[in-house]
Amino acid sequence: MRVRILGTAAGGGVPQWNCACTGCATARRAGTHRTQDGVAVTGDGAAWYLINASPDLRTQLLSTGDLDPGPGRRDTPIRGVVLTTAELDHTTGLLGLREAGRLDLYATATVLAALPAIPILRRYTDLHLHQLTTGSPVTLDGGLTVRTLPVGVKVPRYADPRPDDAWVTALRISDGRTGRSFVYATCLPAWTDAFDAFIAGADTALLDGTFSTDDEPARAAGLTRTPREMGHLPIAAALPALRRHPGVRFLFGHLNNTNPYASAPAPVPVEVAHDGQELQL
Ligand code: MLT
Ligand code: MN
Ligand code: ZN
């Protein structure tokens, strides 16, 4: 399995267009830009799936040779999009895929019911929706299987609460031929026992790196809500749990512009992912 990290910033990106905070100013000066969170994954090198579709998707696709179209005029290696939230930073890129001849979209029933892009996309492309449900693995082209774990109930600001509240999920993508697995959990409000079991035995995991510490939003931006209240366990709070999984390579993505690791090196053992990085599993 190969994983191409397309973007590593939280909503707004780094730097954010209207932000002159220290982190954004540093990134602007140094040119250390990060586009918004998402990855592409393949089992066979031919069929690729996008995990999330950020507003930066077009730029991300154009800078990833593996995802170029061809040989036919409208052939594309992109077979579908798997969504882990309905948030705008993970879904507005869907509208940019409207030129597709066919679009397969995978998400929980909660996310599929809420997404404003779905009725719009139906007018442009042959849209196929696939429901992700806990305990029912979904098979993808190229020998991959996706398992889903609901991890959060944060409702996007534009949406209404729903009784089925699988708003935020973690994914475990496994390659049937090699037996290797990649866990994607860039929005993780808490490290629960269920998540601990979900990650056990995986090879690589991309975790929530939105905030470095509990006090970062208050210190850097004067915010009163804590990272956990915003649906993001800070990196420092996840570190003790990582020690229970010595066989897993952990990387952090979805960095907020207040996170000092967005522009400066993170201290060992924190490994921060970077845009364009390729992971071979
Ligand atoms: C989040 O990750 O918490 C959301 O994407 C926040 C947002 O961009 O509104
Ligand atoms: Mn986000
Ligand atoms: Zn900023």
CSV table of C-alpha atoms and ligand atoms in Angstrom, one decimal:
chain,number,residue,atom,x,y,z
A,1,MET,CA,0.0,0.0,0.0
A,2,ARG,CA,1.1,3.5,-0.7
A,3,VAL,CA,-0.2,6.6,1.0
A,4,ARG,CA,0.5,10.1,-0.5
A,5,ILE,CA,-0.1,12.9,2.0
A,6,LEU,CA,-1.8,15.7,0.1
A,7,GLY,CA,-2.2,18.3,2.8
A,8,THR,CA,-1.3,18.6,6.4
A,9,ALA,CA,-3.1,21.8,7.7
A,10,ALA,CA,-6.3,22.2,9.6
A,11,GLY,CA,-9.2,24.4,8.2
A,12,GLY,CA,-7.8,27.6,6.7
A,13,GLY,CA,-4.4,26.2,5.9
A,14,VAL,CA,-1.0,27.6,6.9
A,15,PRO,CA,-0.8,30.5,6.4
A,16,GLN,CA,-4.5,31.3,6.5
A,17,TRP,CA,-5.4,34.1,4.0
A,18,ASN,CA,-6.7,36.6,6.6
A,19,CYS,CA,-4.4,35.7,9.5
A,20,ALA,CA,-1.4,37.7,10.7
A,21,CYS,CA,-0.7,35.6,13.8
A,22,THR,CA,2.9,34.6,14.6
A,23,GLY,CA,2.5,31.2,13.0
A,24,CYS,CA,1.0,32.5,9.8
A,25,ALA,CA,3.4,35.4,9.5
A,26,THR,CA,6.3,32.9,10.0
A,27,ALA,CA,5.0,30.6,7.3
A,28,ARG,CA,4.3,33.5,4.9
A,29,ARG,CA,7.9,34.8,5.4
A,30,ALA,CA,9.6,31.4,5.2
A,31,GLY,CA,7.3,30.0,2.4
A,32,THR,CA,6.5,27.0,4.6
A,33,HIS,CA,3.0,26.6,3.3
A,34,ARG,CA,0.7,23.7,4.3
A,35,THR,CA,-2.5,22.9,2.4
A,36,GLN,CA,-5.6,21.5,4.1
A,37,ASP,CA,-5.8,17.9,5.4
A,38,GLY,CA,-6.2,15.0,3.1
A,39,VAL,CA,-4.4,11.9,1.7
A,40,ALA,CA,-4.5,9.6,-1.3
A,41,VAL,CA,-4.1,5.8,-0.9
A,42,THR,CA,-3.6,2.9,-3.3
A,43,GLY,CA,-3.2,-0.9,-2.9
A,44,ASP,CA,-2.0,-1.7,-6.4
A,45,GLY,CA,-0.5,1.6,-7.6
A,46,ALA,CA,-3.3,1.9,-10.2
A,47,ALA,CA,-6.6,2.5,-8.3
A,48,TRP,CA,-6.3,5.5,-5.9
A,49,TYR,CA,-8.8,6.7,-3.3
A,50,LEU,CA,-8.8,10.2,-1.8
A,51,ILE,CA,-9.4,10.5,1.9
A,52,ASN,CA,-11.2,13.8,2.3
A,53,ALA,CA,-11.5,16.5,-0.3
A,54,SER,CA,-10.1,19.8,0.9
A,55,PRO,CA,-10.6,23.2,-0.9
A,56,ASP,CA,-7.0,22.8,-1.9
A,57,LEU,CA,-7.6,19.6,-3.8
A,58,ARG,CA,-7.0,20.9,-7.3
A,59,THR,CA,-3.5,22.1,-6.3
A,60,GLN,CA,-2.8,18.9,-4.5
A,61,LEU,CA,-3.8,16.7,-7.5
A,62,LEU,CA,-1.8,18.8,-9.9
A,63,SER,CA,1.3,18.3,-7.8
A,64,THR,CA,1.0,14.6,-7.4
A,65,GLY,CA,2.1,12.8,-10.6
A,66,ASP,CA,0.5,9.5,-9.5
A,67,LEU,CA,-2.9,11.1,-9.8
A,68,ASP,CA,-2.5,12.4,-13.4
A,69,PRO,CA,-5.2,11.4,-15.9
A,70,GLY,CA,-4.7,9.1,-18.9
A,71,PRO,CA,-4.1,7.2,-21.1
A,72,GLY,CA,-7.7,7.9,-22.3
A,73,ARG,CA,-8.8,11.5,-22.5
A,74,ARG,CA,-10.9,11.2,-19.3
A,75,ASP,CA,-9.3,8.2,-17.6
A,76,THR,CA,-8.3,9.0,-14.0
A,77,PRO,CA,-6.7,6.7,-11.4
A,78,ILE,CA,-9.0,8.3,-8.8
A,79,ARG,CA,-11.7,5.7,-8.0
A,80,GLY,CA,-13.5,7.5,-5.2
A,81,VAL,CA,-13.4,9.7,-2.2
A,82,VAL,CA,-13.7,8.5,1.5
A,83,LEU,CA,-14.8,11.2,3.9
A,84,THR,CA,-14.1,11.2,7.7
A,85,THR,CA,-16.1,14.3,8.5
A,86,ALA,CA,-18.6,16.6,6.8
A,87,GLU,CA,-16.6,19.7,7.8
A,88,LEU,CA,-15.9,22.2,5.0
A,89,ASP,CA,-12.1,21.7,5.1
A,90,HIS,CA,-12.7,18.1,4.3
A,91,THR,CA,-15.5,18.4,1.8
A,92,THR,CA,-15.5,21.6,-0.3
A,93,GLY,CA,-13.0,20.0,-2.7
A,94,LEU,CA,-15.8,17.6,-3.8
A,95,LEU,CA,-17.3,20.4,-5.9
A,96,GLY,CA,-14.0,20.5,-7.8
A,97,LEU,CA,-14.5,16.9,-8.8
A,98,ARG,CA,-17.8,17.6,-10.6
A,99,GLU,CA,-16.1,17.0,-14.0
A,100,ALA,CA,-15.7,13.3,-13.2
A,101,GLY,CA,-17.6,10.9,-15.4
A,102,ARG,CA,-18.5,9.0,-12.2
A,103,LEU,CA,-17.9,9.7,-8.6
A,104,ASP,CA,-18.0,7.2,-5.8
A,105,LEU,CA,-18.3,8.7,-2.3
A,106,TYR,CA,-17.9,6.8,1.0
A,107,ALA,CA,-19.0,8.2,4.3
A,108,THR,CA,-21.2,7.5,7.3
A,109,ALA,CA,-25.0,8.0,6.8
A,110,THR,CA,-24.8,11.0,9.1
A,111,VAL,CA,-22.2,12.7,6.8
A,112,LEU,CA,-23.9,11.7,3.6
A,113,ALA,CA,-27.3,13.1,4.8
A,114,ALA,CA,-25.8,16.4,5.8
A,115,LEU,CA,-23.5,17.3,2.9
A,116,PRO,CA,-24.8,20.2,0.8
A,117,ALA,CA,-22.5,19.2,-2.1
A,118,ILE,CA,-24.4,16.0,-2.8
A,119,PRO,CA,-27.6,17.4,-4.4
A,120,ILE,CA,-25.4,19.7,-6.4
A,121,LEU,CA,-23.0,17.0,-7.6
A,122,ARG,CA,-25.9,14.8,-8.8
A,123,ARG,CA,-26.6,17.5,-11.5
A,124,TYR,CA,-23.0,17.2,-12.7
A,125,THR,CA,-21.8,13.6,-12.5
A,126,ASP,CA,-22.9,10.0,-12.0
A,127,LEU,CA,-22.8,10.0,-8.2
A,128,HIS,CA,-22.7,6.8,-6.2
A,129,LEU,CA,-23.0,6.9,-2.4
A,130,HIS,CA,-21.6,4.2,-0.2
A,131,GLN,CA,-22.4,4.1,3.5
A,132,LEU,CA,-19.6,3.4,6.0
A,133,THR,CA,-20.9,1.6,9.0
A,134,THR,CA,-18.9,0.3,12.0
A,135,GLY,CA,-18.4,-3.4,11.9
A,136,SER,CA,-19.0,-3.6,8.1
A,137,PRO,CA,-15.7,-3.4,6.2
A,138,VAL,CA,-16.0,-2.0,2.7
A,139,THR,CA,-13.9,-3.3,-0.2
A,140,LEU,CA,-12.2,-0.9,-2.5
A,141,ASP,CA,-10.5,-1.5,-5.9
A,142,GLY,CA,-6.8,-2.5,-5.8
A,143,GLY,CA,-7.1,-4.9,-2.8
A,144,LEU,CA,-7.9,-2.4,0.0
A,145,THR,CA,-10.5,-2.8,2.7
A,146,VAL,CA,-11.8,0.2,4.9
A,147,ARG,CA,-13.0,-0.2,8.4
A,148,THR,CA,-14.7,2.7,10.2
A,149,LEU,CA,-14.8,3.8,13.9
A,150,PRO,CA,-16.9,6.7,15.0
A,151,VAL,CA,-14.7,9.0,17.2
A,152,GLY,CA,-16.6,12.3,17.5
A,153,VAL,CA,-20.0,13.9,17.5
A,154,LYS,CA,-19.0,17.5,16.6
A,155,VAL,CA,-21.6,18.9,14.2
A,156,PRO,CA,-20.3,21.2,11.5
A,157,ARG,CA,-21.5,24.7,12.1
A,158,TYR,CA,-23.6,24.8,8.9
A,159,ALA,CA,-25.4,21.5,9.7
A,160,ASP,CA,-28.2,20.5,12.1
A,161,PRO,CA,-27.7,17.8,14.8
A,162,ARG,CA,-29.0,14.4,13.8
A,163,PRO,CA,-30.0,11.4,15.9
A,164,ASP,CA,-27.4,9.2,14.2
A,165,ASP,CA,-24.4,11.2,15.2
A,166,ALA,CA,-21.5,9.5,13.4
A,167,TRP,CA,-20.1,12.9,12.4
A,168,VAL,CA,-16.4,12.2,12.8
A,169,THR,CA,-14.7,8.8,12.1
A,170,ALA,CA,-11.3,7.2,12.1
A,171,LEU,CA,-10.5,4.9,9.2
A,172,ARG,CA,-8.4,1.7,9.1
A,173,ILE,CA,-7.4,0.8,5.6
A,174,SER,CA,-5.9,-2.6,5.1
A,175,ASP,CA,-4.1,-4.2,2.1
A,176,GLY,CA,-5.4,-7.7,1.7
A,177,ARG,CA,-2.2,-8.9,-0.1
A,178,THR,CA,0.4,-7.6,2.4
A,179,GLY,CA,-1.7,-7.5,5.5
A,180,ARG,CA,-0.5,-4.0,6.3
A,181,SER,CA,-2.8,-1.3,7.6
A,182,PHE,CA,-2.9,2.5,7.7
A,183,VAL,CA,-5.0,4.3,10.3
A,184,TYR,CA,-6.3,7.9,9.5
A,185,ALA,CA,-7.6,9.8,12.4
A,186,THR,CA,-6.9,13.5,12.0
A,187,CYS,CA,-9.9,14.6,14.0
A,188,LEU,CA,-9.7,12.7,17.3
A,189,PRO,CA,-11.4,14.3,20.4
A,190,ALA,CA,-10.2,11.6,22.8
A,191,TRP,CA,-8.1,8.5,22.9
A,192,THR,CA,-10.7,5.9,23.9
A,193,ASP,CA,-10.3,2.2,24.6
A,194,ALA,CA,-12.2,1.6,21.3
A,195,PHE,CA,-9.7,3.7,19.4
A,196,ASP,CA,-6.8,2.0,21.2
A,197,ALA,CA,-8.1,-1.4,20.0
A,198,PHE,CA,-8.7,0.0,16.5
A,199,ILE,CA,-5.1,1.2,16.1
A,200,ALA,CA,-3.5,-2.0,17.6
A,201,GLY,CA,-1.3,-3.8,15.1
A,202,ALA,CA,-1.5,-1.1,12.4
A,203,ASP,CA,1.7,-0.2,10.6
A,204,THR,CA,1.3,3.6,10.2
A,205,ALA,CA,-1.2,6.1,11.7
A,206,LEU,CA,-1.8,9.7,10.8
A,207,LEU,CA,-3.1,11.4,13.9
A,208,ASP,CA,-4.7,14.6,15.0
A,209,GLY,CA,-1.9,17.2,15.1
A,210,THR,CA,-4.3,20.3,15.2
A,211,PHE,CA,-2.9,21.6,18.5
A,212,SER,CA,0.4,20.9,20.3
A,213,THR,CA,-0.8,21.3,23.8
A,214,ASP,CA,-4.0,22.0,25.8
A,215,ASP,CA,-3.1,25.7,26.4
A,216,GLU,CA,-2.0,26.5,22.8
A,217,PRO,CA,-5.4,28.0,21.6
A,218,ALA,CA,-5.5,30.3,24.7
A,219,ARG,CA,-1.8,31.3,24.5
A,220,ALA,CA,-1.6,31.8,20.7
A,221,ALA,CA,-5.0,33.1,19.8
A,222,GLY,CA,-6.8,34.1,23.1
A,223,LEU,CA,-9.5,31.4,22.5
A,224,THR,CA,-11.5,30.2,25.5
A,225,ARG,CA,-12.4,26.7,24.2
A,226,THR,CA,-9.9,23.9,24.8
A,227,PRO,CA,-8.6,21.7,22.0
A,228,ARG,CA,-10.7,18.8,23.2
A,229,GLU,CA,-13.8,21.0,23.3
A,230,MET,CA,-13.0,21.8,19.6
A,231,GLY,CA,-12.8,18.1,18.9
A,232,HIS,CA,-9.0,17.8,18.8
A,233,LEU,CA,-6.9,15.9,21.3
A,234,PRO,CA,-3.6,17.8,21.5
A,235,ILE,CA,-0.4,16.1,20.5
A,236,ALA,CA,1.1,16.2,24.1
A,237,ALA,CA,-2.0,14.4,25.4
A,238,ALA,CA,-1.7,11.6,22.8
A,239,LEU,CA,2.0,10.8,23.4
A,240,PRO,CA,1.5,8.5,26.4
A,241,ALA,CA,-0.9,6.3,24.4
A,242,LEU,CA,1.7,6.0,21.5
A,243,ARG,CA,4.1,4.2,23.9
A,244,ARG,CA,1.6,1.3,24.1
A,245,HIS,CA,2.0,0.7,20.3
A,246,PRO,CA,5.8,0.5,19.7
A,247,GLY,CA,5.2,-1.2,16.3
A,248,VAL,CA,3.2,1.6,14.9
A,249,ARG,CA,4.8,4.6,13.1
A,250,PHE,CA,2.8,7.7,14.2
A,251,LEU,CA,2.6,10.9,12.2
A,252,PHE,CA,0.6,14.0,12.9
A,253,GLY,CA,-1.4,16.0,10.4
A,254,HIS,CA,-4.2,18.6,10.3
A,255,LEU,CA,-2.0,21.2,11.9
A,256,ASN,CA,-3.7,24.5,13.0
A,257,ASN,CA,-1.9,27.7,12.2
A,258,THR,CA,-1.4,28.3,16.0
A,259,ASN,CA,0.6,25.0,16.2
A,260,PRO,CA,4.4,25.9,16.5
A,261,TYR,CA,5.2,22.6,14.8
A,262,ALA,CA,3.6,23.8,11.6
A,263,SER,CA,6.7,25.9,10.8
A,264,ALA,CA,9.4,24.7,13.3
A,265,PRO,CA,10.7,21.2,13.9
A,266,ALA,CA,8.8,19.1,16.5
A,267,PRO,CA,10.6,17.5,19.4
A,268,VAL,CA,11.3,13.7,19.3
A,269,PRO,CA,9.2,11.5,19.3
A,270,VAL,CA,6.7,13.8,17.5
A,271,GLU,CA,6.8,13.2,13.7
A,272,VAL,CA,4.9,15.8,11.8
A,273,ALA,CA,3.7,14.9,8.3
A,274,HIS,CA,4.5,17.2,5.4
A,275,ASP,CA,2.6,18.0,2.2
A,276,GLY,CA,3.6,15.6,-0.6
A,277,GLN,CA,5.1,13.0,1.7
A,278,GLU,CA,4.8,9.4,0.5
A,279,LEU,CA,4.4,6.5,2.9
A,280,GLN,CA,5.2,3.0,1.8
A,281,LEU,CA,3.5,0.3,3.9
B,1,MLT,C1,-12.3,21.0,12.6
B,1,MLT,O1,-11.4,20.3,12.2
B,1,MLT,O2,-12.5,21.1,13.8
B,1,MLT,C2,-13.2,21.8,11.6
B,1,MLT,O3,-12.7,21.6,10.3
B,1,MLT,C3,-13.2,23.2,12.0
B,1,MLT,C4,-13.6,24.1,10.9
B,1,MLT,O4,-12.8,24.3,9.9
B,1,MLT,O5,-14.7,24.8,10.9
B,2,MN,MN,-10.8,20.4,10.2
B,3,ZN,ZN,-2.6,32.5,11.8
